[in-house]
Each structure stands twice: as C-alpha cells, then as structure tokens.
Amino acid sequence: MPTVPQELIERPITIQPGIGTVRDEAGAKVPEAQRFYDQGLAYMHNYVWVDAARSFHQALRTDPSLALAQVGLSVAYVELNRPTQAREAIVKAQALSASGAAHIKRHVDVRALQMAAEDSPRDASKLAAYRQALDAAVAAFTGDAEFLVLRGIAESSDPADRGQGSVAASIPYYQRALKLSPTHFGAQHVLAHAYENTGQMKDAEAFAALYAAAAPRVPHAVHMHGHELRRLGRITEAIARFEAADTLERAYVAREKISADLDWHYAHNLDLLAASYQYAGQMKKAEALLKQSFALQTGLLVQAVNKREWPAFLLARNRPTEALAAAQSLLSHPNLVVQATGHIESGFAYLAMNRPADAANASNAALRALRGAQAGQELAAIALEALQGEFLLRTGQRDKGRAVMESAARKWRSLPGPDAWSQSLFRLEALARSARAVGDWAFAARMAQLMLEHDSNYAGTHLALALVADHDGNTATAAREFAAAVKAWGSADSDLPELKIARRP
C-alpha cells in the first residue's frame, strides 16, 4: 500500500485560490499564520488531506504556538494513515492550549475526545462523551459554526466519520451553521452528503451546486455535484462534472509531481466517472478508466474492495475468463477482506463459466477469509450472500437461491453513498441476468422490478423489463420498454450489444 512521504506532507505551500473560504479564530500571533490555518481548515472541509497538512505545517512555521494547527494535523494524519503522528499532534495541541483562550482549549479538548472514540469505535460511551463535549461547546460559543458542523458530523455512528456518513439527525446542525454563516461551504458540503444519504436528492443537488461554486478548483467539490446530478437522471451533466474533476486531478498530480496513488480522491473520481460511462452505455470509455483505477494502489480498505468493479464489469461484458484473472489478482492482497473479495468475484466468474464446484470452493475460501479478518467484513458480506444465492439458483435449489439473492439485493439497495448506489444498480442487473440465464423468468422479473425502484432512468432497467415482457408474450409492454432503453442509451457506443437487442424489430 502507498505511503504518503513525510516530505510531501511538510512541503511548503502558498495561499491557494478557488478552494472555498472559512475562518475560525486560532489565536495566531501574526496574520499569515491565521491565513494558512484557515486554508488548512478549508482543505479539511474539502477532504484534501495532504494539502491540509501542508497548510497547517506552513502556519506552524510562522507561529509554532498555534495549537489549532496541531489539532488540524491530528485529523489530517489520521486520514493519511499516520496514527502515531496524529497522537503526537494532539499532545502538542494540549500542551500549547493549556493556558490559552477558552475557544482554542475547547477545540483541543473535543478533538482529544473524538480521537479516544476513534480508537474505540465500539465503545458507545466514548462517542457519547464526544457528543456531550460538542453540545457544551455549541452552547458556550454560540457564534462558532465550526462546532455546529462538527456536532452534525458526530451524529454518525462512526466517530471517525468526516461528514460522508451524515444522517438525518445531522441536518439541523448544518442548517444552524448556515444561519450563522450563510456562505460556509463546509456546511454546504456535508449538508449535501446528509440529504444524499437520506434520499432527498433535489436538496442534495442544490447544496452540492453551492459547494461546487464555492470551491471550483477542488476536485471533490466539482465531483460531489456529479453525485446528485446522476441520481436525478441527469447523467450527461454528471459525466461533465466527473470529467472536469478528472481534469483537475490530473493537473494537480502533474503540478505537484506526485503519484496518483497518493491521492484517495483520484481513484474515487475515476470509479464514478467509469460507472457513469457504463451507465450511459459508453463501455469503451468505462473500460479504460476501470482498468486504470484497478492498477492504482490504495491505502484505503474500501477502495481496495471496490476494485471488484473491474472483474464485475468484465463479467457483465461476457468476458468471464478475463474477469476470473482480474479477481484472482486480488488474492495476493495482504488484507483478508480484499482476499475474500477476490474469491467472491472468482466465484461469480466460475458460475458464468458453468463451473459450480469451483464456485463453491471460492465461496468457502471467501467465508474463511472474512472469519479471519479483524475488521471490514461488512464490505464483502453482501456480495458473498449474493454469490451463495446464485450458486443455489444455478444448482437446482431455486427457492432457496431466490430468497438469498433477494436478501442480498435489498441489502445492497439500503447502502448509502454514491459508490454503493451505482454498484447496487449494476449488481441488481447482474442478478437479473443470472436469473434469465437459468430460465427463472419469474425471478428475473422480480430483479427487474427492484432495478426500476432503484433507478427508473437507467436504460438497463428498461431492457431488463422488456426482456421479461417479451418472454411473457406481452408485446406492448416489451415494445415500450425496448424503446425506452434505446432512448436512454442515446449516447451509447454504436456497437453496444444491449442496444442492438433493444432495437430488434
């Protein structure tokens, strides 16, 4: 896994335009230190961890007594997989703030409590203590929007959440922050996440647009707007946003002379852009980006697991041998959850190749790996359940297989986040395809219905519905759904096989 070099984390940085503007009084002795602290804070709101750390280090060069810059480093170092340095930073912050202003000391204290909760994520009492400290800070500093944003984020059950997992209970805190500071782009950002996670897509899009306008040179800000446009069926606009983010990403790594592997968002944007191309039927573009993303190293478990989308794509393109080879390359990963993912995707490929015994062995190997994993099993558990269900369906245990596959489908649909939304749609499509392959048209109809509930704008949804209707002899419905698929694939590759099926007389 790639490690961000300390040289890069401490590399000098200048004041950057177009990243959003925030201010929180840090008690700096000179204005320059305050400016770099505020820039670091802005980068944290943007999830740009390397440049946040660089900005905090720059602030400390000017004012070594800046406790809040050490607080910021304690967050950035956690996100850069440097827990020891994160702890060292909070200890320094505590020493520097011991006799400082109450506002600064309160920020240091709540961050220390958050770190304690991060270290013991299953200890509910530590998360409760962190929330209570934030409640007290909000009450004591009624004009501090940063405390309100932090309190909203703390509604997540994960103490290490930075806002991506915001829930319905987070929303009032973010709204209060925006009443205090109407242009606070950090609050706009996490509010967009909260609305997205709770299915309020029009509100999510509105705040994501504000966030993108406030930070136009930040790839995540531009990319975030694409999340919501895609969910609203505006796929062409979403692709344009993801492409713009990709341009920003490539310019950044070239300008800073760093490897793309070191920027978590680089691969994340590639994945969503590729998924959007796949959604639009532009498979050649999707394939190139998925292959590129698959080759990138990552220090994040969720991104390593998401590399399963490359073998899944190959399988969807009816290339099971290639899918199997890609899946098996994951077996050498040091993390057991990623190994399990490799076994699971190998199992799907084996089933497509009519090798059920090999699929069973792959399923059992995945189960053993997940049982041995220390954390993250939930990232692969649903896919394993789907594999087990498809195995049952293909080996004559149809009723059991249907029940297990439907359970997996419902769990996929309940997952929050932009990656999960598109992945779930393609997984439902794969389940429908498997049902048709074994002649279980009733279950194929059920999966097509779940696809419709998940996303009625997707061309593949209409194709799945059309194929079922055509099989059942419902010619009017089949014609209507085939036509809807052709229309939705208006920008698809001209040789897309699915488009040829939809256009058949």
Coordinates of C-alpha atoms in Angstrom, one line a residue:
M1 CA 0.0 0.0 0.0
P2 CA 1.3 3.5 -0.8
T3 CA 2.6 5.7 2.0
V4 CA 2.4 9.4 1.6
P5 CA 6.0 10.7 2.1
Q6 CA 6.7 13.0 5.0
E7 CA 8.4 15.3 2.6
L8 CA 5.1 15.8 0.8
I9 CA 3.1 16.3 4.0
E10 CA 5.5 19.1 5.1
R11 CA 6.2 20.5 1.7
P12 CA 5.8 24.3 1.7
I13 CA 2.6 25.6 0.2
T14 CA 1.3 29.1 -0.9
I15 CA -2.2 30.5 -0.4
Q16 CA -4.4 28.9 -3.0
P17 CA -7.4 30.4 -4.7
G18 CA -10.7 28.6 -5.5
I19 CA -10.8 26.2 -2.6
G20 CA -13.5 27.9 -0.5
T21 CA -13.1 30.4 2.3
V22 CA -13.7 29.7 6.0
R23 CA -12.4 31.4 9.1
D24 CA -12.1 30.2 12.7
E25 CA -10.2 32.3 15.2
A26 CA -7.0 30.4 16.0
G27 CA -5.3 33.0 18.2
A28 CA -2.4 33.4 15.8
K29 CA 0.3 35.9 16.7
V30 CA 0.7 37.0 13.0
P31 CA -1.9 37.3 10.3
E32 CA 0.0 35.0 7.9
A33 CA -0.3 32.1 10.4
Q34 CA -4.1 32.6 10.6
R35 CA -4.4 32.7 6.8
F36 CA -2.6 29.3 6.5
Y37 CA -4.6 27.9 9.4
D38 CA -7.8 28.9 7.7
Q39 CA -6.5 27.4 4.4
G40 CA -5.8 24.1 6.2
L41 CA -9.3 24.2 7.6
A42 CA -10.7 24.8 4.2
Y43 CA -8.8 21.9 2.8
M44 CA -10.1 19.7 5.6
H45 CA -13.7 20.6 4.7
N46 CA -12.8 19.5 1.2
Y47 CA -11.2 16.2 2.3
V48 CA -7.9 17.3 0.7
W49 CA -5.8 15.8 3.5
V50 CA -2.3 16.3 2.1
D51 CA -2.7 20.0 1.4
A52 CA -4.5 20.5 4.7
A53 CA -1.4 19.1 6.4
R54 CA 0.9 21.2 4.3
S55 CA -1.1 24.3 5.2
F56 CA -1.0 23.5 8.9
H57 CA 2.7 23.0 8.8
Q58 CA 3.1 26.3 6.9
A59 CA 1.1 28.0 9.7
L60 CA 3.3 26.4 12.4
R61 CA 6.4 27.6 10.6
T62 CA 5.1 31.2 11.1
D63 CA 3.7 30.6 14.6
P64 CA 4.9 27.5 16.3
S65 CA 2.5 28.1 19.2
L66 CA -0.6 27.6 17.1
A67 CA -2.5 24.9 18.9
L68 CA -5.3 24.6 16.4
A69 CA -2.9 23.9 13.6
Q70 CA -1.8 20.8 15.7
V71 CA -5.5 19.9 16.1
G72 CA -5.8 20.1 12.3
L73 CA -2.7 17.9 11.8
S74 CA -4.2 15.3 14.2
V75 CA -7.1 14.9 11.8
A76 CA -5.0 15.0 8.6
Y77 CA -2.5 12.5 9.9
V78 CA -5.3 10.0 10.8
E79 CA -6.6 10.3 7.2
L80 CA -3.1 9.8 5.9
N81 CA -2.7 6.6 7.9
R82 CA -0.3 8.0 10.4
P83 CA -1.9 7.4 13.7
T84 CA 1.3 7.8 15.8
Q85 CA 1.9 11.3 14.4
A86 CA -1.8 12.1 14.9
R87 CA -1.4 11.3 18.6
E88 CA 1.8 13.4 18.8
A89 CA 0.0 16.3 17.3
I90 CA -2.9 16.3 19.8
V91 CA -0.5 16.0 22.7
K92 CA 1.3 19.1 21.3
A93 CA -2.0 20.9 21.0
Q94 CA -2.9 20.1 24.6
A95 CA 0.4 21.5 25.8
L96 CA 0.1 24.6 23.7
S97 CA -3.5 25.3 24.7
A98 CA -3.1 24.7 28.5
S99 CA -3.0 28.4 29.2
G100 CA -4.6 29.7 26.1
A101 CA -8.0 31.1 25.1
A102 CA -11.1 29.2 26.1
H103 CA -12.3 28.8 22.5
I104 CA -9.0 27.2 21.5
K105 CA -8.8 24.9 24.5
R106 CA -12.4 23.8 23.8
H107 CA -11.5 22.8 20.3
V108 CA -8.4 20.8 21.6
D109 CA -10.5 19.1 24.2
V110 CA -13.3 17.9 21.9
R111 CA -10.7 16.7 19.3
A112 CA -9.0 14.7 22.1
L113 CA -12.3 13.1 23.0
Q114 CA -13.0 12.3 19.4
M115 CA -9.7 10.6 19.0
A116 CA -10.5 8.5 22.1
A117 CA -13.7 7.5 20.4
E118 CA -11.9 6.8 17.1
D119 CA -9.6 4.4 18.9
S120 CA -12.5 2.5 20.5
P121 CA -15.3 2.7 17.8
R122 CA -17.4 0.1 19.6
D123 CA -17.4 1.9 22.9
A124 CA -20.6 3.9 22.8
S125 CA -19.7 5.8 26.0
K126 CA -16.7 7.4 24.3
L127 CA -18.8 8.6 21.4
A128 CA -21.4 9.9 23.8
A129 CA -18.7 11.8 25.7
Y130 CA -17.5 13.4 22.5
R131 CA -21.0 14.4 21.6
Q132 CA -21.7 15.8 25.0
A133 CA -18.5 17.9 24.8
L134 CA -19.6 19.3 21.5
D135 CA -23.0 20.1 22.9
A136 CA -21.3 22.1 25.6
A137 CA -19.0 23.8 23.1
V138 CA -22.0 24.8 20.9
A139 CA -23.7 26.2 24.0
A140 CA -20.7 28.1 25.1
F141 CA -19.7 29.5 21.7
T142 CA -23.0 30.3 20.1
G143 CA -21.3 32.1 17.1
D144 CA -19.0 29.3 16.2
A145 CA -20.2 27.5 13.0
E146 CA -17.3 25.0 13.2
F147 CA -18.6 23.5 16.4
L148 CA -22.0 23.1 14.8
V149 CA -20.6 21.4 11.8
L150 CA -18.6 19.0 14.0
R151 CA -21.7 18.3 16.1
G152 CA -23.7 17.4 13.0
I153 CA -20.9 15.1 11.8
A154 CA -20.9 13.4 15.2
E155 CA -24.4 12.2 14.7
S156 CA -22.8 9.4 12.6
S157 CA -22.3 6.2 14.5
D158 CA -18.7 6.2 13.3
P159 CA -16.6 8.6 15.4
A160 CA -14.0 8.8 12.6
D161 CA -16.6 10.0 10.1
R162 CA -15.7 13.3 8.4
G163 CA -19.2 14.0 7.0
Q164 CA -19.7 11.5 4.2
G165 CA -21.8 9.4 6.6
S166 CA -24.1 12.3 7.7
V167 CA -27.6 11.2 8.7
A168 CA -30.9 12.8 9.1
A169 CA -30.2 14.0 12.6
S170 CA -27.1 15.8 11.3
I171 CA -29.2 18.2 9.1
P172 CA -30.5 20.6 11.8
Y173 CA -26.9 21.3 13.0
Y174 CA -25.7 22.1 9.5
Q175 CA -28.7 24.3 9.0
R176 CA -27.9 26.2 12.2
A177 CA -24.3 26.6 11.0
L178 CA -25.5 28.1 7.7
K179 CA -27.8 30.5 9.6
L180 CA -24.7 31.8 11.4
S181 CA -22.5 31.7 8.3
P182 CA -24.7 31.6 5.1
T183 CA -21.7 31.0 2.8
H184 CA -19.9 28.3 4.9
F185 CA -19.0 25.9 2.1
G186 CA -18.1 23.2 4.6
A187 CA -21.6 23.2 5.9
Q188 CA -23.0 23.2 2.4
H189 CA -20.7 20.2 1.6
V190 CA -21.8 18.0 4.5
L191 CA -25.4 19.0 4.1
A192 CA -25.3 17.7 0.6
H193 CA -24.0 14.4 1.9
A194 CA -26.7 14.3 4.5
Y195 CA -29.5 14.9 2.0
E196 CA -28.0 12.4 -0.4
N197 CA -27.8 9.7 2.3
T198 CA -31.4 10.3 3.3
G199 CA -32.7 10.2 -0.3
Q200 CA -33.6 13.9 -0.6
M201 CA -31.9 14.3 -3.9
K202 CA -33.2 17.7 -5.0
D203 CA -32.0 19.3 -1.8
A204 CA -28.7 17.4 -2.1
E205 CA -28.2 18.7 -5.6
A206 CA -28.9 22.3 -4.6
F207 CA -26.3 22.3 -1.8
A208 CA -23.8 20.4 -3.9
A209 CA -24.1 23.1 -6.6
L210 CA -23.4 25.8 -4.0
Y211 CA -20.4 23.8 -2.7
A212 CA -19.0 23.4 -6.2
A213 CA -19.4 27.1 -6.9
A214 CA -17.6 28.0 -3.7
A215 CA -14.6 25.7 -4.3
P216 CA -14.3 25.4 -8.1
R217 CA -10.6 24.3 -8.0
V218 CA -11.2 21.4 -5.7
P219 CA -11.8 18.1 -7.5
H220 CA -14.1 16.8 -4.8
A221 CA -16.3 19.9 -4.8
V222 CA -16.8 19.6 -8.6
H223 CA -17.2 15.8 -8.4
M224 CA -19.7 16.0 -5.5
H225 CA -22.2 17.8 -7.7
G226 CA -21.9 14.9 -10.1
H227 CA -23.2 12.5 -7.4
E228 CA -26.5 14.3 -7.2
L229 CA -27.0 15.0 -10.9
R230 CA -26.5 11.3 -11.6
R231 CA -29.1 10.3 -9.1
L232 CA -31.6 12.8 -10.6
G233 CA -31.2 11.2 -14.0
R234 CA -29.1 14.0 -15.4
I235 CA -26.3 11.6 -16.5
T236 CA -24.8 13.8 -19.2
E237 CA -24.4 16.7 -16.8
A238 CA -23.0 14.3 -14.2
I239 CA -20.4 13.0 -16.6
A240 CA -19.3 16.5 -17.4
R241 CA -18.8 17.2 -13.7
F242 CA -16.7 14.0 -13.2
E243 CA -14.7 14.8 -16.3
A244 CA -14.0 18.3 -15.0
A245 CA -12.9 16.8 -11.7
D246 CA -10.6 14.3 -13.5
T247 CA -9.0 17.3 -15.4
L248 CA -8.4 19.0 -12.0
E249 CA -7.0 15.8 -10.5
R250 CA -4.6 15.2 -13.4
A251 CA -3.4 18.8 -13.4
Y252 CA -2.8 18.6 -9.6
V253 CA -0.6 15.5 -9.6
A254 CA 1.3 16.8 -12.6
R255 CA 1.9 20.2 -11.0
E256 CA 2.9 18.8 -7.6
K257 CA 4.9 15.9 -9.2
I258 CA 3.2 13.2 -7.0
S259 CA 1.9 9.8 -7.8
A260 CA -1.9 9.5 -8.3
D261 CA -1.8 6.6 -5.9
L262 CA -1.3 9.1 -3.1
D263 CA -4.5 10.9 -3.7
W264 CA -7.5 8.9 -2.5
H265 CA -9.9 11.1 -4.5
Y266 CA -8.1 10.5 -7.8
A267 CA -9.3 6.8 -7.9
H268 CA -12.6 7.6 -6.4
N269 CA -13.4 10.0 -9.2
L270 CA -12.2 7.6 -11.8
D271 CA -14.5 5.0 -10.4
L272 CA -17.6 7.2 -10.5
L273 CA -16.7 8.5 -13.9
A274 CA -16.3 5.0 -15.2
A275 CA -19.6 3.9 -13.6
S276 CA -21.3 6.9 -15.3
Y277 CA -19.9 5.9 -18.7
Q278 CA -21.0 2.4 -18.1
Y279 CA -24.5 3.7 -17.1
A280 CA -24.6 5.6 -20.4
G281 CA -23.5 2.6 -22.4
Q282 CA -20.1 4.1 -23.2
M283 CA -18.3 0.9 -22.5
K284 CA -15.0 1.7 -24.2
K285 CA -14.5 4.8 -22.0
A286 CA -15.7 2.9 -18.9
E287 CA -13.3 0.0 -19.6
A288 CA -10.2 2.3 -20.0
L289 CA -10.9 4.1 -16.7
L290 CA -11.8 1.0 -14.7
K291 CA -8.6 -0.7 -15.8
Q292 CA -6.6 2.4 -14.8
S293 CA -8.3 2.5 -11.4
F294 CA -7.8 -1.2 -10.9
A295 CA -4.0 -0.7 -11.3
L296 CA -3.7 2.1 -8.8
Q297 CA -2.6 1.2 -5.3
T298 CA -4.6 2.4 -2.3
G299 CA -4.2 2.6 1.4
L300 CA -8.0 2.6 2.0
L301 CA -9.7 -0.7 2.5
V302 CA -13.0 0.5 1.0
Q303 CA -11.2 1.5 -2.2
A304 CA -9.3 -1.8 -2.3
V305 CA -12.6 -3.7 -2.0
N306 CA -14.1 -1.5 -4.7
K307 CA -11.6 -2.9 -7.2
R308 CA -14.1 -5.7 -7.6
E309 CA -15.9 -3.4 -10.1
W310 CA -13.4 -4.2 -12.7
P311 CA -13.9 -8.0 -12.7
A312 CA -17.7 -7.4 -12.4
F313 CA -17.6 -5.1 -15.4
L314 CA -15.7 -7.8 -17.4
L315 CA -18.3 -10.4 -16.4
A316 CA -21.1 -8.1 -17.5
R317 CA -19.4 -7.7 -20.9
N318 CA -19.5 -11.6 -21.1
R319 CA -15.7 -12.0 -20.6
P320 CA -15.6 -14.4 -17.7
T321 CA -12.1 -15.7 -18.3
E322 CA -10.7 -12.1 -18.0
A323 CA -13.0 -11.5 -15.1
L324 CA -11.6 -14.5 -13.3
A325 CA -8.0 -13.4 -13.9
A326 CA -8.7 -9.9 -12.6
A327 CA -10.5 -11.3 -9.5
Q328 CA -7.7 -13.7 -8.7
S329 CA -5.1 -10.9 -8.8
L330 CA -6.8 -9.6 -5.6
L331 CA -5.9 -12.8 -3.7
S332 CA -2.4 -11.6 -3.1
H333 CA -3.5 -8.5 -1.2
P334 CA -2.4 -8.5 2.4
N335 CA -5.9 -7.7 3.7
L336 CA -8.2 -10.7 4.3
V337 CA -11.3 -8.7 3.3
V338 CA -9.8 -7.9 -0.1
Q339 CA -8.7 -11.5 -0.5
A340 CA -12.3 -12.5 0.3
T341 CA -13.5 -10.1 -2.4
G342 CA -11.2 -11.8 -4.9
H343 CA -12.6 -15.2 -4.0
I344 CA -16.2 -13.9 -4.3
E345 CA -15.7 -12.3 -7.7
S346 CA -13.9 -15.5 -8.8
G347 CA -17.0 -17.4 -7.7
F348 CA -19.2 -15.3 -9.9
A349 CA -16.9 -15.9 -12.9
Y350 CA -16.9 -19.6 -12.2
L351 CA -20.7 -19.7 -12.2
A352 CA -20.8 -17.8 -15.5
M353 CA -18.4 -20.5 -16.9
N354 CA -20.6 -23.3 -15.6
R355 CA -18.1 -24.4 -13.0
P356 CA -20.2 -24.7 -9.9
A357 CA -17.7 -26.8 -7.9
D358 CA -15.0 -24.2 -8.3
A359 CA -17.6 -21.5 -7.4
A360 CA -18.4 -23.4 -4.2
N361 CA -14.7 -23.6 -3.3
A362 CA -14.3 -19.9 -3.9
S363 CA -17.3 -19.2 -1.7
N364 CA -15.9 -21.3 1.1
A365 CA -12.5 -19.6 0.8
A366 CA -14.2 -16.2 1.0
L367 CA -16.0 -17.2 4.1
R368 CA -12.8 -18.4 5.8
A369 CA -11.1 -15.1 4.9
L370 CA -13.9 -13.0 6.3
R371 CA -13.9 -15.0 9.5
G372 CA -10.2 -14.3 10.0
A373 CA -10.4 -10.6 9.2
Q374 CA -10.2 -8.2 12.1
A375 CA -12.4 -5.5 10.6
G376 CA -14.3 -4.5 7.4
Q377 CA -16.1 -7.8 6.9
E378 CA -19.3 -5.9 6.1
L379 CA -17.7 -4.6 2.9
A380 CA -17.8 -8.0 1.3
A381 CA -20.6 -9.8 3.2
I382 CA -23.5 -8.8 0.8
A383 CA -21.6 -9.9 -2.3
L384 CA -20.8 -13.3 -0.6
E385 CA -24.5 -13.7 0.2
A386 CA -25.4 -12.9 -3.5
L387 CA -22.8 -15.5 -4.6
Q388 CA -24.2 -18.1 -2.4
G389 CA -27.7 -17.3 -3.6
E390 CA -26.7 -17.5 -7.3
F391 CA -25.0 -20.9 -6.6
L392 CA -28.2 -22.2 -5.1
L393 CA -30.2 -20.9 -8.1
R394 CA -27.9 -22.4 -10.6
T395 CA -27.7 -25.8 -8.9
G396 CA -31.4 -26.6 -8.7
Q397 CA -32.2 -25.1 -5.3
R398 CA -34.3 -22.4 -6.8
D399 CA -36.5 -21.4 -3.9
K400 CA -33.5 -21.0 -1.5
G401 CA -31.5 -19.3 -4.2
R402 CA -34.2 -16.7 -4.8
A403 CA -34.6 -15.9 -1.1
V404 CA -30.9 -15.4 -0.6
M405 CA -30.4 -13.3 -3.7
E406 CA -33.4 -11.1 -2.9
S407 CA -32.0 -10.6 0.6
A408 CA -28.7 -9.5 -0.9
A409 CA -30.5 -7.2 -3.3
R410 CA -32.4 -5.5 -0.6
K411 CA -29.2 -5.0 1.5
W412 CA -27.4 -3.5 -1.5
R413 CA -30.2 -1.1 -2.1
S414 CA -30.1 0.1 1.5
L415 CA -26.4 1.1 1.4
P416 CA -25.7 4.9 1.5
G417 CA -23.2 6.7 -0.6
P418 CA -22.6 7.4 -4.3
D419 CA -20.3 4.3 -5.0
A420 CA -22.8 2.0 -3.4
W421 CA -25.7 3.5 -5.4
S422 CA -24.2 2.7 -8.8
Q423 CA -22.7 -0.6 -7.7
S424 CA -26.0 -1.7 -6.3
L425 CA -27.7 -1.0 -9.6
F426 CA -25.2 -3.0 -11.6
R427 CA -25.4 -5.8 -9.1
L428 CA -29.1 -6.0 -9.4
E429 CA -28.6 -6.1 -13.2
A430 CA -26.2 -9.0 -12.7
L431 CA -28.8 -10.9 -10.6
A432 CA -31.4 -10.3 -13.3
R433 CA -29.0 -11.5 -15.9
S434 CA -28.2 -14.7 -13.9
A435 CA -31.9 -15.4 -13.5
R436 CA -32.5 -15.2 -17.2
A437 CA -29.5 -17.4 -17.9
V438 CA -31.1 -20.2 -15.9
G439 CA -34.6 -19.6 -17.2
D440 CA -36.0 -18.3 -14.0
W441 CA -38.1 -15.6 -15.6
A442 CA -40.3 -15.0 -12.5
F443 CA -37.2 -14.1 -10.5
A444 CA -35.8 -12.1 -13.5
A445 CA -39.0 -10.1 -13.3
R446 CA -38.6 -9.5 -9.6
M447 CA -35.0 -8.2 -10.1
A448 CA -36.1 -6.0 -12.9
Q449 CA -38.8 -4.5 -10.6
L450 CA -36.1 -3.8 -8.0
M451 CA -34.0 -2.1 -10.7
L452 CA -37.0 0.0 -11.5
E453 CA -37.4 1.0 -7.9
H454 CA -33.7 1.8 -7.6
D455 CA -33.4 3.8 -10.8
S456 CA -36.1 4.2 -13.4
N457 CA -33.9 6.3 -15.6
Y458 CA -31.3 3.6 -16.4
A459 CA -31.5 2.1 -19.8
G460 CA -30.6 -1.3 -18.4
T461 CA -33.6 -1.2 -16.2
H462 CA -35.9 -0.8 -19.2
L463 CA -34.0 -3.6 -21.1
A464 CA -34.5 -6.0 -18.2
L465 CA -38.2 -5.1 -18.0
A466 CA -38.5 -5.5 -21.8
L467 CA -36.9 -8.9 -21.9
V468 CA -39.2 -10.2 -19.3
A469 CA -42.3 -8.8 -21.0
D470 CA -41.1 -10.2 -24.3
H471 CA -40.7 -13.7 -22.8
D472 CA -44.1 -13.5 -21.3
G473 CA -45.7 -12.5 -24.6
N474 CA -46.6 -9.0 -23.5
T475 CA -45.7 -7.4 -26.8
A476 CA -47.0 -3.9 -26.0
T477 CA -45.0 -3.6 -22.8
A478 CA -41.9 -5.1 -24.4
A479 CA -42.1 -2.6 -27.3
R480 CA -42.5 0.3 -24.9
E481 CA -39.6 -0.8 -22.6
F482 CA -37.3 -1.6 -25.6
A483 CA -38.0 1.9 -26.9
A484 CA -37.3 3.5 -23.5
A485 CA -34.0 1.6 -23.4
V486 CA -33.0 2.8 -26.8
K487 CA -33.8 6.4 -25.9
A488 CA -31.8 6.2 -22.6
W489 CA -28.8 4.8 -24.5
G490 CA -28.8 7.8 -26.8
S491 CA -25.1 8.5 -26.3
A492 CA -24.1 4.8 -26.0
D493 CA -21.4 3.1 -28.1
S494 CA -22.9 2.3 -31.5
D495 CA -21.9 -1.3 -31.2
L496 CA -23.2 -1.8 -27.7
P497 CA -24.8 -5.4 -27.7
E498 CA -27.6 -4.4 -25.4
L499 CA -28.5 -1.6 -27.7
K500 CA -28.7 -3.9 -30.6
I501 CA -31.1 -6.2 -28.6
A502 CA -33.3 -3.2 -27.7
R503 CA -33.5 -2.2 -31.3
R504 CA -34.6 -5.5 -32.6
P505 CA -37.9 -5.4 -34.6

